[in-house]
XYZ file of C-alpha atoms in Angstrom:
485
model
C 3.279 4.715 14.576
C 2.802 3.737 18.270
C 1.133 0.370 18.640
C -0.124 0.263 15.073
C -0.636 -3.353 14.163
C 1.758 -5.480 12.234
C 0.041 -5.248 8.924
C 2.596 -7.586 7.485
C 6.211 -7.843 8.141
C 6.423 -9.672 4.954
C 4.399 -7.616 2.576
C 6.272 -4.377 2.942
C 9.780 -5.789 2.736
C 9.271 -8.070 -0.229
C 7.973 -5.411 -2.568
C 10.704 -2.968 -1.584
C 13.318 -5.639 -2.262
C 11.749 -6.373 -5.624
C 11.705 -2.774 -6.723
C 15.335 -2.348 -5.727
C 15.984 -5.439 -7.797
C 14.194 -3.958 -10.784
C 16.267 -0.821 -10.509
C 19.322 -3.017 -10.338
C 18.168 -4.835 -13.444
C 18.638 -1.590 -15.306
C 22.061 -0.912 -13.832
C 24.007 2.137 -14.878
C 27.155 1.964 -16.992
C 30.117 0.842 -14.898
C 32.055 3.982 -15.693
C 29.119 6.296 -15.026
C 29.980 8.991 -12.506
C 28.054 8.817 -9.262
C 24.935 10.909 -9.507
C 24.247 13.468 -6.841
C 21.189 13.295 -4.660
C 19.169 16.449 -4.640
C 16.512 17.552 -2.248
C 13.483 19.063 -3.891
C 11.983 22.186 -2.399
C 9.641 21.242 0.386
C 6.153 20.854 -1.010
C 3.737 20.380 1.837
C 0.978 17.876 1.241
C -1.566 18.871 3.812
C -3.932 15.985 3.451
C -6.404 17.134 6.028
C -9.646 15.249 6.182
C -12.841 17.206 6.421
C -15.148 16.409 9.300
C -18.882 16.515 8.769
C -21.550 17.480 11.214
C -23.138 14.516 12.913
C -26.921 14.910 13.001
C -28.665 13.625 16.121
C -25.421 12.489 17.683
C -22.871 13.737 20.157
C -20.102 14.993 17.921
C -17.003 17.160 18.044
C -16.200 17.253 14.890
C -9.566 9.962 8.701
C -6.203 4.912 6.042
C -6.952 -0.108 4.507
C -4.859 -1.115 7.844
C -4.715 -3.358 10.983
C -4.095 -2.755 14.640
C -3.503 -4.298 18.019
C -4.458 -2.887 21.405
C -0.957 -3.084 22.805
C 2.565 -3.151 21.374
C 3.553 -6.451 19.849
C 7.041 -7.799 20.553
C 9.516 -6.778 17.913
C 9.994 -9.519 15.355
C 13.559 -10.833 15.732
C 15.965 -10.167 12.904
C 16.931 -13.529 11.493
C 20.562 -14.293 10.639
C 19.531 -16.602 7.825
C 16.511 -17.351 5.700
C 14.611 -20.542 6.438
C 13.512 -21.933 3.099
C 9.772 -21.929 2.520
C 7.924 -24.112 0.041
C 6.666 -21.708 -2.639
C 3.290 -22.151 -4.233
C 4.545 -20.275 -7.291
C 7.419 -22.184 -8.877
C 8.877 -20.200 -11.756
C 9.592 -22.322 -14.802
C 11.297 -19.371 -16.442
C 15.092 -19.488 -15.794
C 15.208 -15.699 -15.628
C 12.543 -15.740 -12.913
C 14.640 -18.189 -10.919
C 17.725 -15.989 -11.272
C 15.871 -12.858 -10.243
C 14.171 -14.656 -7.343
C 17.578 -15.415 -5.857
C 18.828 -11.863 -6.359
C 15.671 -10.380 -4.871
C 15.923 -12.604 -1.796
C 19.540 -11.575 -1.245
C 18.585 -7.898 -1.376
C 15.601 -8.511 0.881
C 17.771 -10.231 3.485
C 20.076 -7.204 3.631
C 17.152 -4.806 3.810
C 15.332 -6.515 6.662
C 18.549 -7.036 8.638
C 19.451 -3.349 8.723
C 16.235 -1.416 8.060
C 13.357 -2.959 9.984
C 10.953 -1.659 10.985
C 10.503 1.369 8.704
C 7.456 2.787 10.420
C 5.783 5.668 8.600
C 7.171 9.063 9.538
C 9.883 7.790 11.897
C 13.688 7.865 11.905
C 13.549 4.250 10.699
C 11.675 5.278 7.575
C 14.105 8.157 6.985
C 17.115 5.829 7.333
C 15.576 3.460 4.783
C 14.968 6.353 2.374
C 18.609 7.424 2.656
C 19.749 3.820 2.082
C 17.610 3.567 -1.052
C 18.970 6.880 -2.283
C 22.600 5.768 -1.830
C 21.901 2.465 -3.566
C 20.404 4.208 -6.575
C 23.190 6.777 -6.769
C 25.745 3.962 -6.833
C 23.999 2.637 -9.941
C 24.292 5.988 -11.689
C 20.818 7.347 -11.029
C 20.048 10.956 -10.201
C 18.112 10.872 -6.934
C 15.641 13.389 -5.555
C 13.985 13.316 -2.148
C 10.491 14.795 -2.265
C 9.377 15.907 1.221
C 5.864 14.962 2.276
C 4.059 16.388 5.289
C 1.042 14.379 6.349
C -1.778 14.743 8.790
C -2.527 11.247 10.029
C -4.426 9.305 12.644
C -2.219 8.229 15.577
C -2.791 5.003 17.429
C -5.493 4.849 20.064
C -6.871 1.910 22.020
C -10.369 3.345 21.825
C -11.112 4.205 18.227
C -14.367 2.337 18.812
C -15.979 1.527 22.149
C -19.372 0.225 23.229
C -21.323 2.283 25.741
C -22.383 0.583 28.981
C -21.011 -1.569 31.781
C -19.546 -4.969 30.985
C -19.142 -4.299 27.282
C -16.274 -6.101 25.501
C -13.213 -4.075 24.512
C -12.870 -3.599 20.754
C -9.541 -3.399 18.912
C -10.670 -1.215 16.056
C -8.495 0.322 13.342
C -9.246 3.611 11.559
C -9.748 3.368 7.816
C -7.233 5.193 5.672
C -8.761 8.499 4.550
C -11.441 8.253 7.222
C -13.404 11.327 8.123
C -12.675 12.903 11.504
C -14.877 13.133 14.536
C -15.836 12.014 18.025
C -19.315 10.518 17.696
C -21.598 8.672 20.104
C -24.789 7.212 18.634
C -26.969 4.084 18.383
C -25.435 1.208 16.417
C -27.379 -0.337 13.501
C -26.391 -3.343 11.346
C -26.771 -2.770 7.577
C -25.338 -5.965 6.065
C -22.809 -5.201 3.325
C -24.338 -1.764 2.710
C -25.893 -2.572 -0.645
C -28.698 -0.216 -1.663
C -31.279 -2.775 -0.544
C -29.635 -2.978 2.909
C -30.434 0.648 3.720
C -33.780 0.934 5.582
C -36.519 3.045 4.014
C -36.390 5.451 6.938
C -32.664 6.027 6.385
C -29.865 6.012 8.954
C -30.140 9.472 10.457
C -27.972 9.874 13.533
C -26.762 6.270 13.818
C -23.452 4.441 13.501
C -23.618 1.847 10.705
C -22.173 -1.632 11.332
C -21.176 -3.076 7.934
C -19.853 -6.450 6.756
C -16.758 -6.358 4.519
C -16.985 -7.702 0.963
C -18.184 -7.397 -2.671
C -18.137 -3.603 -2.963
C -15.422 -1.107 -2.066
C -15.021 0.449 1.352
C -15.587 3.828 -0.282
C -18.963 2.779 -1.676
C -20.046 1.320 1.662
C -19.073 4.397 3.670
C -20.500 6.900 1.199
C -23.799 5.021 0.963
C -24.429 4.951 4.702
C -23.256 8.565 5.046
C -25.684 9.651 2.330
C -28.418 7.856 4.267
C -27.626 9.930 7.360
C -25.176 7.747 9.320
C -22.667 9.666 11.452
C -19.964 6.957 11.465
C -19.230 3.547 9.913
C -17.695 0.393 11.389
C -16.734 -2.333 8.884
C -16.022 -5.812 10.260
C -13.902 -8.366 8.412
C -15.270 -11.293 6.401
C -12.444 -13.588 7.527
C -10.634 -14.090 10.820
C -8.548 -11.193 12.084
C -8.652 -7.477 11.431
C -7.473 -5.497 8.407
C -6.389 -2.038 7.362
C -9.109 -0.613 5.172
C -8.512 2.364 2.877
C -10.941 4.750 1.261
C -9.944 6.250 -2.086
C -10.692 9.832 -1.097
C -11.380 11.791 2.073
C -14.265 10.120 3.862
C -17.427 12.035 4.786
C -17.727 10.398 8.237
C -15.432 8.594 10.704
C -14.828 4.996 9.568
C -13.048 2.136 11.350
C -12.596 -1.629 10.988
C -13.086 -4.591 13.316
C -12.076 -8.242 13.168
C -14.626 -10.859 12.134
C -14.686 -12.181 15.688
C -15.458 -8.782 17.193
C -17.997 -8.011 14.504
C -19.864 -11.216 15.307
C -19.791 -10.347 19.025
C -21.324 -6.948 18.322
C -23.963 -8.495 16.052
C -24.919 -10.877 18.868
C -25.284 -7.959 21.275
C -27.538 -6.208 18.764
C -29.732 -9.312 18.587
C -29.890 -9.627 22.384
C -30.634 -5.986 23.180
C -33.136 -3.465 21.910
C -30.522 -0.725 21.567
C -26.742 -0.588 21.623
C -24.721 2.617 21.586
C -21.132 3.014 20.403
C -18.515 5.753 20.304
C -16.177 6.292 17.346
C -13.224 8.656 17.882
C -10.808 9.429 15.045
C -8.479 12.440 15.281
C -5.381 13.770 13.502
C -1.658 14.350 14.157
C 1.211 15.531 11.911
C 4.256 13.627 10.597
C 6.988 14.123 7.990
C 8.091 11.675 5.313
C 9.656 11.624 1.855
C 9.387 9.973 -1.552
C 12.608 8.777 -3.194
C 12.606 9.519 -6.947
C 15.310 8.250 -9.328
C 16.038 8.628 -13.049
C 19.051 8.060 -15.268
C 20.805 11.322 -16.051
C 20.047 12.724 -19.479
C 16.806 10.840 -20.109
C 14.409 12.617 -22.451
C 10.690 12.722 -21.723
C 9.803 13.524 -25.352
C 8.317 10.028 -25.661
C 6.776 10.035 -22.202
C 7.602 8.373 -18.880
C 6.855 5.005 -17.286
C 6.869 4.969 -13.479
C 7.901 1.846 -11.551
C 7.794 1.727 -7.788
C 6.280 0.781 -4.500
C 6.311 1.941 -0.922
C 9.214 1.370 1.462
C 7.629 2.252 4.814
C 6.138 -0.247 7.237
C 4.023 -0.461 10.343
C 5.555 -0.869 13.805
C 7.053 -3.984 15.363
C 7.754 -5.870 12.169
C 10.549 -6.799 9.786
C 8.323 -5.577 6.944
C 9.840 -8.203 4.673
C 6.904 -8.852 2.372
C 5.127 -5.540 2.832
C 6.950 -3.941 1.257
C 10.584 -4.989 1.266
C 9.805 -7.240 -1.671
C 8.612 -4.393 -3.855
C 11.456 -2.101 -2.933
C 14.029 -4.773 -3.797
C 12.244 -5.753 -7.007
C 12.161 -2.234 -8.350
C 15.771 -1.615 -7.397
C 16.923 -4.771 -9.138
C 14.895 -3.867 -12.214
C 16.590 -0.502 -12.206
C 19.972 -2.177 -12.228
C 19.054 -4.373 -15.183
C 17.616 -1.441 -17.094
C 20.614 0.765 -16.437
C 22.841 -1.976 -17.855
C 20.662 -2.098 -20.968
C 20.853 1.685 -21.230
C 24.649 1.531 -21.135
C 24.594 -0.966 -24.005
C 22.403 1.272 -26.202
C 19.390 -0.941 -25.569
C 17.523 1.772 -23.740
C 13.759 2.132 -23.881
C 12.174 4.732 -26.185
C 10.661 6.555 -23.208
C 12.055 7.729 -19.869
C 11.862 5.422 -16.848
C 11.310 6.802 -13.371
C 11.595 4.820 -10.126
C 9.673 6.098 -7.124
C 9.783 4.686 -3.599
C 6.828 6.092 -1.703
C 6.737 6.958 1.977
C 3.734 6.825 4.315
C 1.768 4.268 2.306
C 0.810 2.243 5.358
C -1.297 4.990 6.880
C -3.134 6.002 3.729
C -1.201 6.041 0.410
C -0.087 9.558 1.304
C 3.304 9.481 -0.442
C 1.873 8.478 -3.812
C -1.080 10.824 -3.430
C 1.295 13.691 -2.735
C 3.402 12.828 -5.778
C 0.411 12.635 -8.120
C -1.308 15.690 -6.669
C 1.799 17.812 -7.264
C 2.347 16.844 -10.905
C 2.079 19.725 -13.331
C -0.305 19.320 -16.262
C 2.683 18.586 -18.512
C 4.187 16.049 -16.093
C 0.828 14.315 -15.717
C 0.455 14.056 -19.491
C 3.931 12.545 -19.880
C 3.191 9.451 -17.772
C 2.403 6.434 -19.963
C 1.725 4.024 -17.090
C 2.639 3.181 -13.501
C 3.771 -0.303 -12.376
C 3.414 -0.872 -8.627
C 4.989 -3.719 -6.630
C 3.747 -4.482 -3.132
C 2.982 -7.363 -0.759
C 4.715 -10.140 -2.679
C 5.356 -12.484 0.203
C 3.133 -15.534 -0.139
C 0.875 -17.413 -2.528
C 1.042 -16.950 -6.286
C 1.976 -13.908 -8.315
C -1.105 -11.826 -9.090
C -1.955 -8.588 -10.852
C -4.762 -6.039 -10.824
C -5.247 -2.619 -12.391
C -6.211 -1.119 -15.749
C -8.011 -3.822 -17.753
C -5.942 -3.457 -20.924
C -2.659 -3.584 -19.016
C -3.795 -6.589 -16.978
C -4.621 -8.445 -20.218
C -1.183 -7.643 -21.634
C 0.580 -8.671 -18.420
C -1.267 -12.006 -18.278
C -0.504 -12.683 -21.952
C 3.171 -11.873 -21.442
C 3.342 -14.174 -18.414
C 1.594 -17.018 -20.251
C 4.010 -16.703 -23.151
C 7.026 -16.863 -20.869
C 6.192 -19.769 -18.580
C 5.137 -17.583 -15.654
C 2.121 -18.150 -13.420
C 0.388 -14.787 -12.987
C -3.166 -14.728 -11.685
C -5.770 -12.136 -12.559
C -7.084 -10.769 -9.260
C -10.787 -10.333 -8.614
C -10.093 -7.354 -6.358
C -11.210 -3.876 -7.515
C -8.681 -2.246 -9.856
C -7.728 0.415 -7.322
C -7.526 -1.650 -4.169
C -4.930 -1.514 -1.484
C -1.736 0.156 -2.714
C 0.001 3.131 -4.344
C -1.153 2.393 -7.893
C -4.589 3.596 -6.772
C -3.302 7.174 -6.565
C -2.392 6.997 -10.266
C -5.630 5.300 -11.322
C -7.592 7.972 -9.496
C -5.760 10.561 -11.622
C -6.651 8.696 -14.854
C -3.129 7.315 -15.278
C -3.044 3.631 -16.383
C -1.532 1.413 -13.687
C -0.793 -2.170 -12.648
C -0.337 -3.629 -9.168
C 1.782 -6.806 -8.842
C 1.468 -8.741 -5.562
C 1.203 -12.182 -3.945
C -2.331 -13.490 -3.480
C -2.014 -15.246 -0.094
C -2.770 -12.883 2.798
C -3.165 -15.631 5.411
C -0.522 -14.279 7.781
C -1.010 -10.590 7.140
C -1.462 -8.537 10.319
C 0.351 -11.080 12.445
C 3.798 -11.535 13.991
C 4.218 -14.547 11.673
C 4.749 -12.172 8.761
C 8.556 -12.401 8.743
C 11.462 -13.003 6.377
C 11.431 -16.799 6.500
C 7.818 -16.763 5.284
C 8.698 -14.992 2.025
C 8.343 -17.125 -1.104
C 11.032 -15.758 -3.462
C 9.384 -17.240 -6.551
C 6.695 -14.539 -6.370
C 9.382 -11.888 -6.646
C 10.982 -13.589 -9.630
C 7.681 -14.044 -11.459
C 6.595 -10.456 -10.916
C 10.038 -9.141 -11.819
C 10.096 -10.940 -15.176
C 6.618 -9.706 -16.064
C 7.389 -6.202 -14.828
C 10.450 -5.975 -17.042
C 8.539 -7.567 -19.907
C 5.764 -5.004 -19.645
C 8.295 -2.279 -20.361
C 8.599 -3.753 -23.854
C 4.829 -3.416 -24.269
C 4.785 0.368 -23.981
C 5.390 2.595 -26.983
C 6.521 6.160 -27.419
C 3.911 8.693 -26.314
C 4.965 11.813 -28.249
C 4.660 15.011 -26.252
C 3.079 17.981 -27.980
């Protein structure tokens, strides 16, 4: 996507590498014939966002991301990995083994398939690479086409009206509403109920501080009060890619903390400040990569493991989400080996590598939205791996599954932190949770270099991959047969 910010070179690559590793950890029998890739009939996911009329504002009637006003230099591909000091040191020997394997896969991935920007030839090449890798392990591979309406890059998503105003490097929220709105700007704190003035917000653009409640709740609350657009500024330095969980009612964009503070100062200094928010749509094509072992029965249900493989522009996308892609692939290899030794799981296992996550979770939404009632009922749980580049291994998701994951980690010498983030924040597991499918999201809890050119391969801490891989595989033992009627 032209000029879309480096959300994290790291985050995307690490998770992709991890998922590939997980697939590998279920490797197919050595004598298994190569499975054939099939292309599913094109099912168009037209994820158009509905624009709403903007009362008392000039209007013509939208994905959690980051952006820069101009292209960043492409992150160089490194010939070798510079060792980083991990904050998560696995004491489990299996975690150490899988950390090394995941890093090897991640190195190959970032060398040949970076960037993998959503909807581009780079993303398509990565999808084909993943498909070949899975076929070589004996999996039957299907490519599910996804057609997405998305918000292309613009340097003026948000601008302040008047001479001498500072330029703002805003980023549209995933699932933002559409529109071109000019209106007075009003600060409403964090958009709690008590922050909304008694007279409402008719015809204004709401300036909101990030934190404590979801983006969706913030945007919906100000929209219900009459606001015609929302601008959410960060609560720490730098910008971010914010994502709503469903189509937004009004245009919504994000700003960095620094820019948010500048705008707040202008509001204090002047009696009125007007802004313009412009968020419009374009079309792109992508694909999900779906893999299963041939002959699996779904009579006892299905567990889905996966993560996204796409990236933003100008980045290696090592951590986000090369780590998850490699983890899942390696897990698949291990599990295929177990299957060949008659140690297979009682239920079917399905690996899915989602496209177009970076601009709004569109690949996973498309997959979930196109499940039949029977297919939906077969899914026992979804395990998602994303952004495992720095910090300590962490997990969020369905409460019961989080408890079981933490207990498994504690019993196996693994550090796994319970995240305080909302259960459905930030990644493809949210699409499953929103469809009432239990899900977990494994990640690394240090986002200090996200959205910066520093988010590269040498910054990846492999121990996070190993820890999450061990727990991910262990969770598969926690699930029981879900008989299908």
